[in-house]
Amino acid sequence: MLMPRLIRKLALLFTLLFLFLSLTTNAAATTTITQQFKEAPQFYNSPECPSIDQDEIDSEAEPDGDNTIFCSEHAVHVAMTLDAAYIRGSMAAILSVLQHTSCPQNIAFHFVASASANASLLRATISSSFPYLKFRVYTFDDSSVSGLISTSIRSALDCPLNYARSYLANILPLCVRRVVYLDSDLVLVDDIAKLAATPLGEKSVLAAPEYCNANFTSYFTPTFWSNPSLSLTFADRRPCYFNTGVMVIDLDRWREGDYTTKIEEWMELQKRMRIYELGSLPPFLLVFAGDIVPVDHKWNQHGLGGDNFRGLCRDLHPGPVSLLHWSGKGKPWARLDANRPCPLDALWAPYDLLQTPFALDS
């Protein structure tokens, strides 16, 4: 009788050991970068670009010799999240920004990485492909938001780093007053300086393309709409859906209004009663929908990754294009690698800096 029990205990032990090793291997895979990337060309300012010098830097700047551009109001400040899983998309996005702007040397990139990520490796990867890029990597403490996250319709949307955009005003230096936030699954085909210069009026906190034809009620649950104290949130507004993957944000006004706390309050309510299903987007809609400055739709041709379930191919929306955004489940690099690209993935491919095996051998 002892032998069968011993065998069962050993089998259970080996099963648990196998599961542990699988989990640790998967965790390691998300923090290491197995791909190699080519070096991008260097891009230079056109003659009409404003010069950035130390004289314009205000007293809030840190005493840092490399601080000039990171606190300059003449610079275009771009914020993006950075992680191993989406690094290939990030590299393409960076290249597209630099390639299509008249003043590439006046762009300051502010990358936000998870505190659990290998920031040194991410920094080295960016530097290797963009030796002349002006950038900083900031760490985001996952624990500050992980306890507020509710499960959504797609697990990728539950990553704490997806919520870092709500904390940019706390993460970036106080001297950064305006920033363009970009997702990692997009490319620009126009000058980002035009987007960054979007007038925000006297009191607006952010600007983004609005989509008022979208069914706004679908972004919240019947529980939300059936509760008068909640649905009245939009009583004095004309709320429209906007995609948070492309935004121009006035960080001074964000800080003054303490909008991070406002977003967190909705997330805390979501933990108590299910009022939405879509990750980090609905809290932004609850706080800002109907109060943003609308931007031309050409600055976010979104949804090219298909829906959140199957990621089917989609066409462009009618009209001009300044930015292509593969929001949704399907990502162009994954579809290209699988030899099942959508037609529009060919527009992303020229910005792909992945070093192929053939290029490595030559």
mmCIF file of C-alpha atoms in Angstrom:
data_model
loop_
_atom_site.group_PDB
_atom_site.id
_atom_site.type_symbol
_atom_site.label_atom_id
_atom_site.label_comp_id
_atom_site.label_asym_id
_atom_site.label_seq_id
_atom_site.Cartn_x
_atom_site.Cartn_y
_atom_site.Cartn_z
ATOM 1 C CA MET A 1 0.000 0.000 0.000
ATOM 2 C CA LEU A 2 2.901 2.349 0.659
ATOM 3 C CA MET A 3 4.370 2.079 -2.844
ATOM 4 C CA PRO A 4 1.285 3.329 -4.765
ATOM 5 C CA ARG A 5 0.966 6.262 -2.343
ATOM 6 C CA LEU A 6 4.633 7.096 -2.772
ATOM 7 C CA ILE A 7 4.311 6.918 -6.553
ATOM 8 C CA ARG A 8 1.278 9.232 -6.486
ATOM 9 C CA LYS A 9 3.107 11.727 -4.249
ATOM 10 C CA LEU A 10 6.153 11.667 -6.536
ATOM 11 C CA ALA A 11 3.939 12.158 -9.592
ATOM 12 C CA LEU A 12 2.248 15.132 -7.919
ATOM 13 C CA LEU A 13 5.623 16.584 -6.967
ATOM 14 C CA PHE A 14 6.930 16.316 -10.532
ATOM 15 C CA THR A 15 3.734 17.865 -11.878
ATOM 16 C CA LEU A 16 4.062 20.848 -9.548
ATOM 17 C CA LEU A 17 7.738 21.192 -10.446
ATOM 18 C CA PHE A 18 6.875 21.155 -14.164
ATOM 19 C CA LEU A 19 4.223 23.849 -13.679
ATOM 20 C CA PHE A 20 6.630 26.010 -11.699
ATOM 21 C CA LEU A 21 9.319 25.757 -14.376
ATOM 22 C CA SER A 22 6.772 26.565 -17.093
ATOM 23 C CA LEU A 23 5.599 29.656 -15.261
ATOM 24 C CA THR A 24 9.102 30.923 -14.580
ATOM 25 C CA THR A 25 10.100 30.301 -18.198
ATOM 26 C CA ASN A 26 7.080 32.263 -19.457
ATOM 27 C CA ALA A 27 7.813 35.089 -17.034
ATOM 28 C CA ALA A 28 11.417 35.234 -18.191
ATOM 29 C CA ALA A 29 10.289 35.332 -21.815
ATOM 30 C CA THR A 30 8.414 38.582 -21.168
ATOM 31 C CA THR A 31 11.478 40.314 -19.722
ATOM 32 C CA THR A 32 14.123 39.195 -22.240
ATOM 33 C CA ILE A 33 14.574 40.253 -25.850
ATOM 34 C CA THR A 34 15.487 37.424 -28.199
ATOM 35 C CA GLN A 35 15.246 39.494 -31.392
ATOM 36 C CA GLN A 36 18.019 41.553 -32.963
ATOM 37 C CA PHE A 37 17.363 44.848 -34.709
ATOM 38 C CA LYS A 38 19.108 46.791 -37.437
ATOM 39 C CA GLU A 39 20.524 50.270 -36.891
ATOM 40 C CA ALA A 40 18.202 52.953 -38.235
ATOM 41 C CA PRO A 41 19.479 55.832 -40.372
ATOM 42 C CA GLN A 42 20.300 59.082 -38.626
ATOM 43 C CA PHE A 43 17.888 61.921 -39.351
ATOM 44 C CA TYR A 44 18.721 65.634 -39.239
ATOM 45 C CA ASN A 45 16.776 68.839 -38.678
ATOM 46 C CA SER A 46 15.749 71.002 -41.594
ATOM 47 C CA PRO A 47 17.160 74.579 -41.528
ATOM 48 C CA GLU A 48 13.932 76.137 -40.218
ATOM 49 C CA CYS A 49 13.813 74.029 -37.042
ATOM 50 C CA PRO A 50 14.099 75.999 -33.779
ATOM 51 C CA SER A 51 17.325 75.541 -31.882
ATOM 52 C CA ILE A 52 17.147 74.169 -28.362
ATOM 53 C CA ASP A 53 19.625 75.604 -25.897
ATOM 54 C CA GLN A 54 20.125 75.731 -22.148
ATOM 55 C CA ASP A 55 18.943 79.345 -21.860
ATOM 56 C CA GLU A 56 15.287 78.376 -22.355
ATOM 57 C CA ILE A 57 15.246 75.709 -19.632
ATOM 58 C CA ASP A 58 13.268 76.799 -16.593
ATOM 59 C CA SER A 59 14.110 76.505 -12.919
ATOM 60 C CA GLU A 60 12.152 73.242 -12.558
ATOM 61 C CA ALA A 61 14.706 71.392 -14.649
ATOM 62 C CA GLU A 62 16.975 68.944 -12.915
ATOM 63 C CA PRO A 63 20.690 69.845 -12.797
ATOM 64 C CA ASP A 64 21.622 67.434 -15.561
ATOM 65 C CA GLY A 65 23.974 68.160 -18.436
ATOM 66 C CA ASP A 66 21.790 66.128 -20.812
ATOM 67 C CA ASN A 67 18.635 67.826 -19.592
ATOM 68 C CA THR A 68 18.251 70.536 -22.242
ATOM 69 C CA ILE A 69 15.840 68.879 -24.665
ATOM 70 C CA PHE A 70 13.935 66.965 -21.975
ATOM 71 C CA CYS A 71 12.618 70.199 -20.490
ATOM 72 C CA SER A 72 12.416 72.282 -23.658
ATOM 73 C CA GLU A 73 9.116 73.780 -24.771
ATOM 74 C CA HIS A 74 10.505 73.832 -28.312
ATOM 75 C CA ALA A 75 10.895 70.064 -28.285
ATOM 76 C CA VAL A 76 8.166 67.627 -29.228
ATOM 77 C CA HIS A 77 7.773 65.306 -26.250
ATOM 78 C CA VAL A 78 6.627 61.785 -27.101
ATOM 79 C CA ALA A 79 5.664 59.244 -24.438
ATOM 80 C CA MET A 80 5.426 55.514 -25.100
ATOM 81 C CA THR A 81 5.443 52.385 -22.991
ATOM 82 C CA LEU A 82 8.271 49.927 -23.568
ATOM 83 C CA ASP A 83 8.389 46.193 -22.963
ATOM 84 C CA ALA A 84 9.949 43.064 -24.453
ATOM 85 C CA ALA A 85 6.665 41.762 -25.866
ATOM 86 C CA TYR A 86 6.010 44.863 -28.001
ATOM 87 C CA ILE A 87 9.586 46.076 -28.587
ATOM 88 C CA ARG A 88 9.401 45.290 -32.311
ATOM 89 C CA GLY A 89 6.340 47.495 -32.685
ATOM 90 C CA SER A 90 7.970 50.247 -30.627
ATOM 91 C CA MET A 91 11.045 50.271 -32.878
ATOM 92 C CA ALA A 92 8.879 50.659 -35.977
ATOM 93 C CA ALA A 93 6.885 53.469 -34.355
ATOM 94 C CA ILE A 94 10.056 55.362 -33.374
ATOM 95 C CA LEU A 95 11.478 55.043 -36.896
ATOM 96 C CA SER A 96 8.248 56.312 -38.444
ATOM 97 C CA VAL A 97 8.190 59.354 -36.146
ATOM 98 C CA LEU A 98 11.772 60.297 -37.006
ATOM 99 C CA GLN A 99 11.427 59.631 -40.729
ATOM 100 C CA HIS A 100 8.406 61.854 -41.257
ATOM 101 C CA THR A 101 9.170 64.888 -39.084
ATOM 102 C CA SER A 102 11.022 67.991 -40.239
ATOM 103 C CA CYS A 103 12.808 68.344 -36.893
ATOM 104 C CA PRO A 104 13.834 64.846 -35.751
ATOM 105 C CA GLN A 105 16.619 66.197 -33.534
ATOM 106 C CA ASN A 106 14.022 68.193 -31.595
ATOM 107 C CA ILE A 107 12.060 65.144 -30.472
ATOM 108 C CA ALA A 108 12.447 63.866 -26.910
ATOM 109 C CA PHE A 109 11.210 60.343 -26.274
ATOM 110 C CA HIS A 110 9.996 59.423 -22.805
ATOM 111 C CA PHE A 111 9.716 55.645 -22.494
ATOM 112 C CA VAL A 112 7.902 54.060 -19.556
ATOM 113 C CA ALA A 113 8.859 50.494 -18.604
ATOM 114 C CA SER A 114 7.560 48.217 -15.896
ATOM 115 C CA ALA A 115 9.634 48.180 -12.706
ATOM 116 C CA SER A 116 9.860 44.400 -13.124
ATOM 117 C CA ALA A 117 11.323 44.696 -16.648
ATOM 118 C CA ASN A 118 15.018 44.757 -17.508
ATOM 119 C CA ALA A 119 15.261 48.502 -18.107
ATOM 120 C CA SER A 120 18.977 48.317 -18.930
ATOM 121 C CA LEU A 121 18.306 45.802 -21.697
ATOM 122 C CA LEU A 122 15.454 47.872 -23.108
ATOM 123 C CA ARG A 123 17.643 50.979 -23.019
ATOM 124 C CA ALA A 124 20.504 49.157 -24.746
ATOM 125 C CA THR A 125 18.170 47.788 -27.446
ATOM 126 C CA ILE A 126 16.867 51.261 -28.277
ATOM 127 C CA SER A 127 20.377 52.779 -28.232
ATOM 128 C CA SER A 128 21.717 50.070 -30.543
ATOM 129 C CA SER A 129 19.209 50.853 -33.305
ATOM 130 C CA PHE A 130 18.977 54.599 -32.614
ATOM 131 C CA PRO A 131 22.434 55.729 -31.384
ATOM 132 C CA TYR A 132 21.517 59.405 -31.757
ATOM 133 C CA LEU A 133 18.036 59.236 -30.230
ATOM 134 C CA LYS A 134 17.316 61.580 -27.355
ATOM 135 C CA PHE A 135 15.391 59.460 -24.872
ATOM 136 C CA ARG A 136 14.935 58.466 -21.264
ATOM 137 C CA VAL A 137 13.488 55.328 -19.716
ATOM 138 C CA TYR A 138 11.326 55.728 -16.614
ATOM 139 C CA THR A 139 10.151 52.871 -14.434
ATOM 140 C CA PHE A 140 6.500 52.356 -13.586
ATOM 141 C CA ASP A 141 5.686 50.606 -10.324
ATOM 142 C CA ASP A 142 3.176 47.922 -11.296
ATOM 143 C CA SER A 143 1.975 47.612 -7.715
ATOM 144 C CA SER A 144 0.559 51.135 -7.848
ATOM 145 C CA VAL A 145 -2.174 49.953 -10.201
ATOM 146 C CA SER A 146 -2.253 46.138 -10.173
ATOM 147 C CA GLY A 147 -4.665 46.057 -7.238
ATOM 148 C CA LEU A 148 -7.111 48.248 -9.179
ATOM 149 C CA ILE A 149 -7.191 46.226 -12.405
ATOM 150 C CA SER A 150 -10.273 44.161 -13.196
ATOM 151 C CA THR A 151 -10.247 41.379 -15.764
ATOM 152 C CA SER A 152 -11.388 42.451 -19.232
ATOM 153 C CA ILE A 153 -12.431 40.745 -22.456
ATOM 154 C CA ARG A 154 -8.800 40.187 -23.564
ATOM 155 C CA SER A 155 -5.950 39.285 -21.206
ATOM 156 C CA ALA A 156 -3.473 41.554 -23.017
ATOM 157 C CA LEU A 157 -5.582 44.520 -21.915
ATOM 158 C CA ASP A 158 -5.026 43.633 -18.249
ATOM 159 C CA CYS A 159 -1.265 44.272 -18.285
ATOM 160 C CA PRO A 160 -0.448 46.941 -15.662
ATOM 161 C CA LEU A 161 1.751 48.770 -18.187
ATOM 162 C CA ASN A 162 -1.396 49.521 -20.227
ATOM 163 C CA TYR A 163 -2.431 51.794 -17.370
ATOM 164 C CA ALA A 164 0.829 53.776 -17.300
ATOM 165 C CA ARG A 165 -0.730 56.435 -19.554
ATOM 166 C CA SER A 166 -2.897 57.414 -16.580
ATOM 167 C CA TYR A 167 0.245 58.139 -14.540
ATOM 168 C CA LEU A 168 2.366 60.119 -17.033
ATOM 169 C CA ALA A 169 1.900 63.336 -15.067
ATOM 170 C CA ASN A 170 3.500 61.630 -12.052
ATOM 171 C CA ILE A 171 6.189 59.734 -13.958
ATOM 172 C CA LEU A 172 7.561 62.441 -16.246
ATOM 173 C CA PRO A 173 9.521 65.457 -14.921
ATOM 174 C CA LEU A 174 7.456 68.491 -13.890
ATOM 175 C CA CYS A 175 9.162 70.531 -16.606
ATOM 176 C CA VAL A 176 7.435 68.410 -19.275
ATOM 177 C CA ARG A 177 4.216 70.339 -19.760
ATOM 178 C CA ARG A 178 2.781 68.779 -22.913
ATOM 179 C CA VAL A 179 3.255 65.303 -24.347
ATOM 180 C CA VAL A 180 2.033 63.212 -27.266
ATOM 181 C CA TYR A 181 1.208 59.718 -26.048
ATOM 182 C CA LEU A 182 1.533 56.931 -28.634
ATOM 183 C CA ASP A 183 0.806 53.213 -28.485
ATOM 184 C CA SER A 184 3.461 50.780 -29.747
ATOM 185 C CA ASP A 185 1.364 49.243 -32.538
ATOM 186 C CA LEU A 186 1.266 52.198 -34.908
ATOM 187 C CA VAL A 187 3.284 54.114 -37.488
ATOM 188 C CA LEU A 188 3.139 57.755 -38.506
ATOM 189 C CA VAL A 189 3.255 58.911 -42.110
ATOM 190 C CA ASP A 190 3.062 62.624 -41.288
ATOM 191 C CA ASP A 191 4.958 65.122 -39.134
ATOM 192 C CA ILE A 192 4.251 64.523 -35.443
ATOM 193 C CA ALA A 193 4.940 68.211 -34.769
ATOM 194 C CA LYS A 194 1.592 69.008 -36.406
ATOM 195 C CA LEU A 195 -0.213 66.719 -33.959
ATOM 196 C CA ALA A 196 1.780 68.034 -30.985
ATOM 197 C CA ALA A 197 0.793 71.612 -31.857
ATOM 198 C CA THR A 198 -2.948 70.880 -31.512
ATOM 199 C CA PRO A 199 -4.495 73.873 -29.675
ATOM 200 C CA LEU A 200 -6.059 72.787 -26.391
ATOM 201 C CA GLY A 201 -7.957 76.007 -25.721
ATOM 202 C CA GLU A 202 -8.218 77.586 -22.296
ATOM 203 C CA LYS A 203 -9.071 74.546 -20.195
ATOM 204 C CA SER A 204 -8.989 71.233 -22.108
ATOM 205 C CA VAL A 205 -6.632 68.594 -20.760
ATOM 206 C CA LEU A 206 -6.288 66.383 -23.802
ATOM 207 C CA ALA A 207 -6.954 66.104 -27.524
ATOM 208 C CA ALA A 208 -7.654 62.993 -29.568
ATOM 209 C CA PRO A 209 -9.705 61.917 -32.582
ATOM 210 C CA GLU A 210 -13.346 61.435 -31.543
ATOM 211 C CA TYR A 211 -15.744 58.902 -33.051
ATOM 212 C CA CYS A 212 -19.257 60.099 -32.295
ATOM 213 C CA ASN A 213 -20.865 57.551 -34.622
ATOM 214 C CA ALA A 214 -19.668 54.705 -32.403
ATOM 215 C CA ASN A 215 -22.195 53.156 -30.026
ATOM 216 C CA PHE A 216 -20.998 54.844 -26.834
ATOM 217 C CA THR A 217 -23.380 52.905 -24.584
ATOM 218 C CA SER A 218 -21.654 49.636 -25.523
ATOM 219 C CA TYR A 219 -18.515 50.636 -23.613
ATOM 220 C CA PHE A 220 -20.355 50.277 -20.303
ATOM 221 C CA THR A 221 -22.464 47.543 -18.781
ATOM 222 C CA PRO A 222 -26.244 47.591 -18.160
ATOM 223 C CA THR A 223 -25.355 47.890 -14.461
ATOM 224 C CA PHE A 224 -23.801 51.277 -15.205
ATOM 225 C CA TRP A 225 -26.619 52.627 -17.367
ATOM 226 C CA SER A 226 -29.387 51.378 -15.044
ATOM 227 C CA ASN A 227 -27.910 53.238 -12.073
ATOM 228 C CA PRO A 228 -28.969 56.914 -12.273
ATOM 229 C CA SER A 229 -26.171 58.118 -10.021
ATOM 230 C CA LEU A 230 -23.660 56.601 -12.476
ATOM 231 C CA SER A 231 -25.279 57.302 -15.842
ATOM 232 C CA LEU A 232 -25.714 60.964 -14.852
ATOM 233 C CA THR A 233 -21.926 61.219 -15.116
ATOM 234 C CA PHE A 234 -22.487 62.236 -18.738
ATOM 235 C CA ALA A 235 -25.533 64.449 -18.112
ATOM 236 C CA ASP A 236 -23.782 67.728 -18.934
ATOM 237 C CA ARG A 237 -21.592 66.331 -21.710
ATOM 238 C CA ARG A 238 -21.951 65.018 -25.252
ATOM 239 C CA PRO A 239 -19.737 61.970 -24.805
ATOM 240 C CA CYS A 240 -18.075 60.308 -27.770
ATOM 241 C CA TYR A 241 -15.701 57.363 -27.981
ATOM 242 C CA PHE A 242 -12.017 58.188 -28.436
ATOM 243 C CA ASN A 243 -9.047 55.848 -28.671
ATOM 244 C CA THR A 244 -6.435 56.399 -25.942
ATOM 245 C CA GLY A 245 -3.583 55.113 -28.119
ATOM 246 C CA VAL A 246 -3.026 58.584 -29.608
ATOM 247 C CA MET A 247 -3.450 61.587 -27.335
ATOM 248 C CA VAL A 248 -2.054 65.082 -26.856
ATOM 249 C CA ILE A 249 -1.993 65.779 -23.109
ATOM 250 C CA ASP A 250 -1.463 69.016 -21.183
ATOM 251 C CA LEU A 251 0.378 67.605 -18.169
ATOM 252 C CA ASP A 252 0.197 70.871 -16.207
ATOM 253 C CA ARG A 253 -3.609 70.850 -16.379
ATOM 254 C CA TRP A 254 -3.677 67.121 -15.645
ATOM 255 C CA ARG A 255 -1.654 67.691 -12.483
ATOM 256 C CA GLU A 256 -3.759 70.677 -11.424
ATOM 257 C CA GLY A 257 -6.973 68.679 -11.842
ATOM 258 C CA ASP A 258 -5.517 65.530 -10.229
ATOM 259 C CA TYR A 259 -6.970 63.432 -13.022
ATOM 260 C CA THR A 260 -4.995 60.344 -12.056
ATOM 261 C CA THR A 261 -7.012 60.191 -8.827
ATOM 262 C CA LYS A 262 -10.265 60.640 -10.767
ATOM 263 C CA ILE A 263 -9.399 57.673 -13.002
ATOM 264 C CA GLU A 264 -8.400 55.566 -10.001
ATOM 265 C CA GLU A 265 -11.739 56.282 -8.307
ATOM 266 C CA TRP A 266 -13.609 54.780 -11.258
ATOM 267 C CA MET A 267 -11.287 51.773 -11.217
ATOM 268 C CA GLU A 268 -12.010 51.275 -7.524
ATOM 269 C CA LEU A 269 -15.747 51.349 -8.248
ATOM 270 C CA GLN A 270 -15.240 48.802 -11.036
ATOM 271 C CA LYS A 271 -13.720 46.418 -8.491
ATOM 272 C CA ARG A 272 -16.950 46.625 -6.449
ATOM 273 C CA MET A 273 -19.473 46.518 -9.301
ATOM 274 C CA ARG A 274 -18.889 45.613 -12.941
ATOM 275 C CA ILE A 275 -19.504 48.800 -14.932
ATOM 276 C CA TYR A 276 -17.298 48.157 -18.008
ATOM 277 C CA GLU A 277 -15.412 45.390 -19.857
ATOM 278 C CA LEU A 278 -12.558 47.023 -21.777
ATOM 279 C CA GLY A 279 -9.500 47.521 -19.563
ATOM 280 C CA SER A 280 -7.905 50.973 -19.342
ATOM 281 C CA LEU A 281 -10.151 52.732 -21.905
ATOM 282 C CA PRO A 282 -13.472 53.142 -20.001
ATOM 283 C CA PRO A 283 -12.002 55.092 -17.043
ATOM 284 C CA PHE A 284 -10.621 57.601 -19.556
ATOM 285 C CA LEU A 285 -14.042 57.869 -21.189
ATOM 286 C CA LEU A 286 -15.729 58.354 -17.822
ATOM 287 C CA VAL A 287 -13.413 61.229 -16.933
ATOM 288 C CA PHE A 288 -12.868 62.919 -20.304
ATOM 289 C CA ALA A 289 -15.477 61.882 -22.922
ATOM 290 C CA GLY A 290 -17.276 64.982 -24.154
ATOM 291 C CA ASP A 291 -14.610 67.309 -22.763
ATOM 292 C CA ILE A 292 -11.692 66.706 -25.129
ATOM 293 C CA VAL A 293 -10.500 68.685 -28.136
ATOM 294 C CA PRO A 294 -11.348 66.639 -31.247
ATOM 295 C CA VAL A 295 -8.473 65.931 -33.627
ATOM 296 C CA ASP A 296 -8.808 65.060 -37.316
ATOM 297 C CA HIS A 297 -9.465 61.330 -37.796
ATOM 298 C CA LYS A 298 -6.420 61.060 -40.056
ATOM 299 C CA TRP A 299 -4.306 61.057 -36.869
ATOM 300 C CA ASN A 300 -5.676 57.707 -35.742
ATOM 301 C CA GLN A 301 -6.692 55.277 -38.466
ATOM 302 C CA HIS A 302 -7.307 52.732 -35.732
ATOM 303 C CA GLY A 303 -8.705 49.221 -35.573
ATOM 304 C CA LEU A 304 -6.303 47.756 -38.170
ATOM 305 C CA GLY A 305 -5.599 44.882 -35.769
ATOM 306 C CA GLY A 306 -9.211 43.759 -36.051
ATOM 307 C CA ASP A 307 -11.532 43.169 -33.112
ATOM 308 C CA ASN A 308 -10.534 41.999 -29.635
ATOM 309 C CA PHE A 309 -11.595 38.401 -30.299
ATOM 310 C CA ARG A 310 -10.452 37.240 -33.745
ATOM 311 C CA GLY A 311 -8.281 40.060 -35.083
ATOM 312 C CA LEU A 312 -9.703 39.872 -38.613
ATOM 313 C CA CYS A 313 -8.384 42.102 -41.417
ATOM 314 C CA ARG A 314 -9.885 45.548 -41.771
ATOM 315 C CA ASP A 315 -9.785 48.349 -44.334
ATOM 316 C CA LEU A 316 -8.834 51.962 -43.797
ATOM 317 C CA HIS A 317 -11.515 54.440 -42.849
ATOM 318 C CA PRO A 318 -12.378 56.871 -45.669
ATOM 319 C CA GLY A 319 -10.235 59.984 -45.866
ATOM 320 C CA PRO A 320 -6.585 61.032 -45.546
ATOM 321 C CA VAL A 321 -4.079 59.171 -43.379
ATOM 322 C CA SER A 322 -1.411 60.564 -41.045
ATOM 323 C CA LEU A 323 -1.196 57.659 -38.588
ATOM 324 C CA LEU A 324 -1.929 53.936 -38.980
ATOM 325 C CA HIS A 325 -2.870 52.124 -35.771
ATOM 326 C CA TRP A 326 -3.100 48.339 -35.435
ATOM 327 C CA SER A 327 -5.291 48.439 -32.334
ATOM 328 C CA GLY A 328 -7.158 45.187 -31.723
ATOM 329 C CA LYS A 329 -5.979 41.621 -31.357
ATOM 330 C CA GLY A 330 -3.956 41.224 -34.574
ATOM 331 C CA LYS A 331 -0.496 42.792 -34.768
ATOM 332 C CA PRO A 332 1.273 43.249 -38.122
ATOM 333 C CA TRP A 333 4.578 41.701 -37.034
ATOM 334 C CA ALA A 334 2.849 38.569 -35.749
ATOM 335 C CA ARG A 335 0.782 38.160 -38.918
ATOM 336 C CA LEU A 336 3.814 38.729 -41.136
ATOM 337 C CA ASP A 337 5.832 36.142 -39.198
ATOM 338 C CA ALA A 338 2.973 33.668 -39.486
ATOM 339 C CA ASN A 339 2.803 34.241 -43.256
ATOM 340 C CA ARG A 340 -0.821 35.347 -42.893
ATOM 341 C CA PRO A 341 -0.598 39.123 -43.298
ATOM 342 C CA CYS A 342 -3.523 41.407 -43.882
ATOM 343 C CA PRO A 343 -3.190 43.703 -46.927
ATOM 344 C CA LEU A 344 -2.550 46.796 -44.795
ATOM 345 C CA ASP A 345 0.275 45.070 -42.882
ATOM 346 C CA ALA A 346 2.406 45.839 -45.952
ATOM 347 C CA LEU A 347 2.269 49.505 -44.874
ATOM 348 C CA TRP A 348 3.883 48.622 -41.531
ATOM 349 C CA ALA A 349 6.600 46.356 -42.968
ATOM 350 C CA PRO A 350 8.927 49.139 -44.298
ATOM 351 C CA TYR A 351 9.422 50.382 -40.725
ATOM 352 C CA ASP A 352 10.276 46.936 -39.332
ATOM 353 C CA LEU A 353 13.866 46.985 -38.040
ATOM 354 C CA LEU A 354 14.011 43.284 -37.213
ATOM 355 C CA GLN A 355 17.323 41.732 -38.245
ATOM 356 C CA THR A 356 16.390 38.674 -40.285
ATOM 357 C CA PRO A 357 18.542 35.507 -40.290
ATOM 358 C CA PHE A 358 19.423 36.156 -43.938
ATOM 359 C CA ALA A 359 20.703 39.652 -43.066
ATOM 360 C CA LEU A 360 22.705 38.249 -40.161
ATOM 361 C CA ASP A 361 24.439 35.717 -42.425
ATOM 362 C CA SER A 362 25.356 38.186 -45.125
#
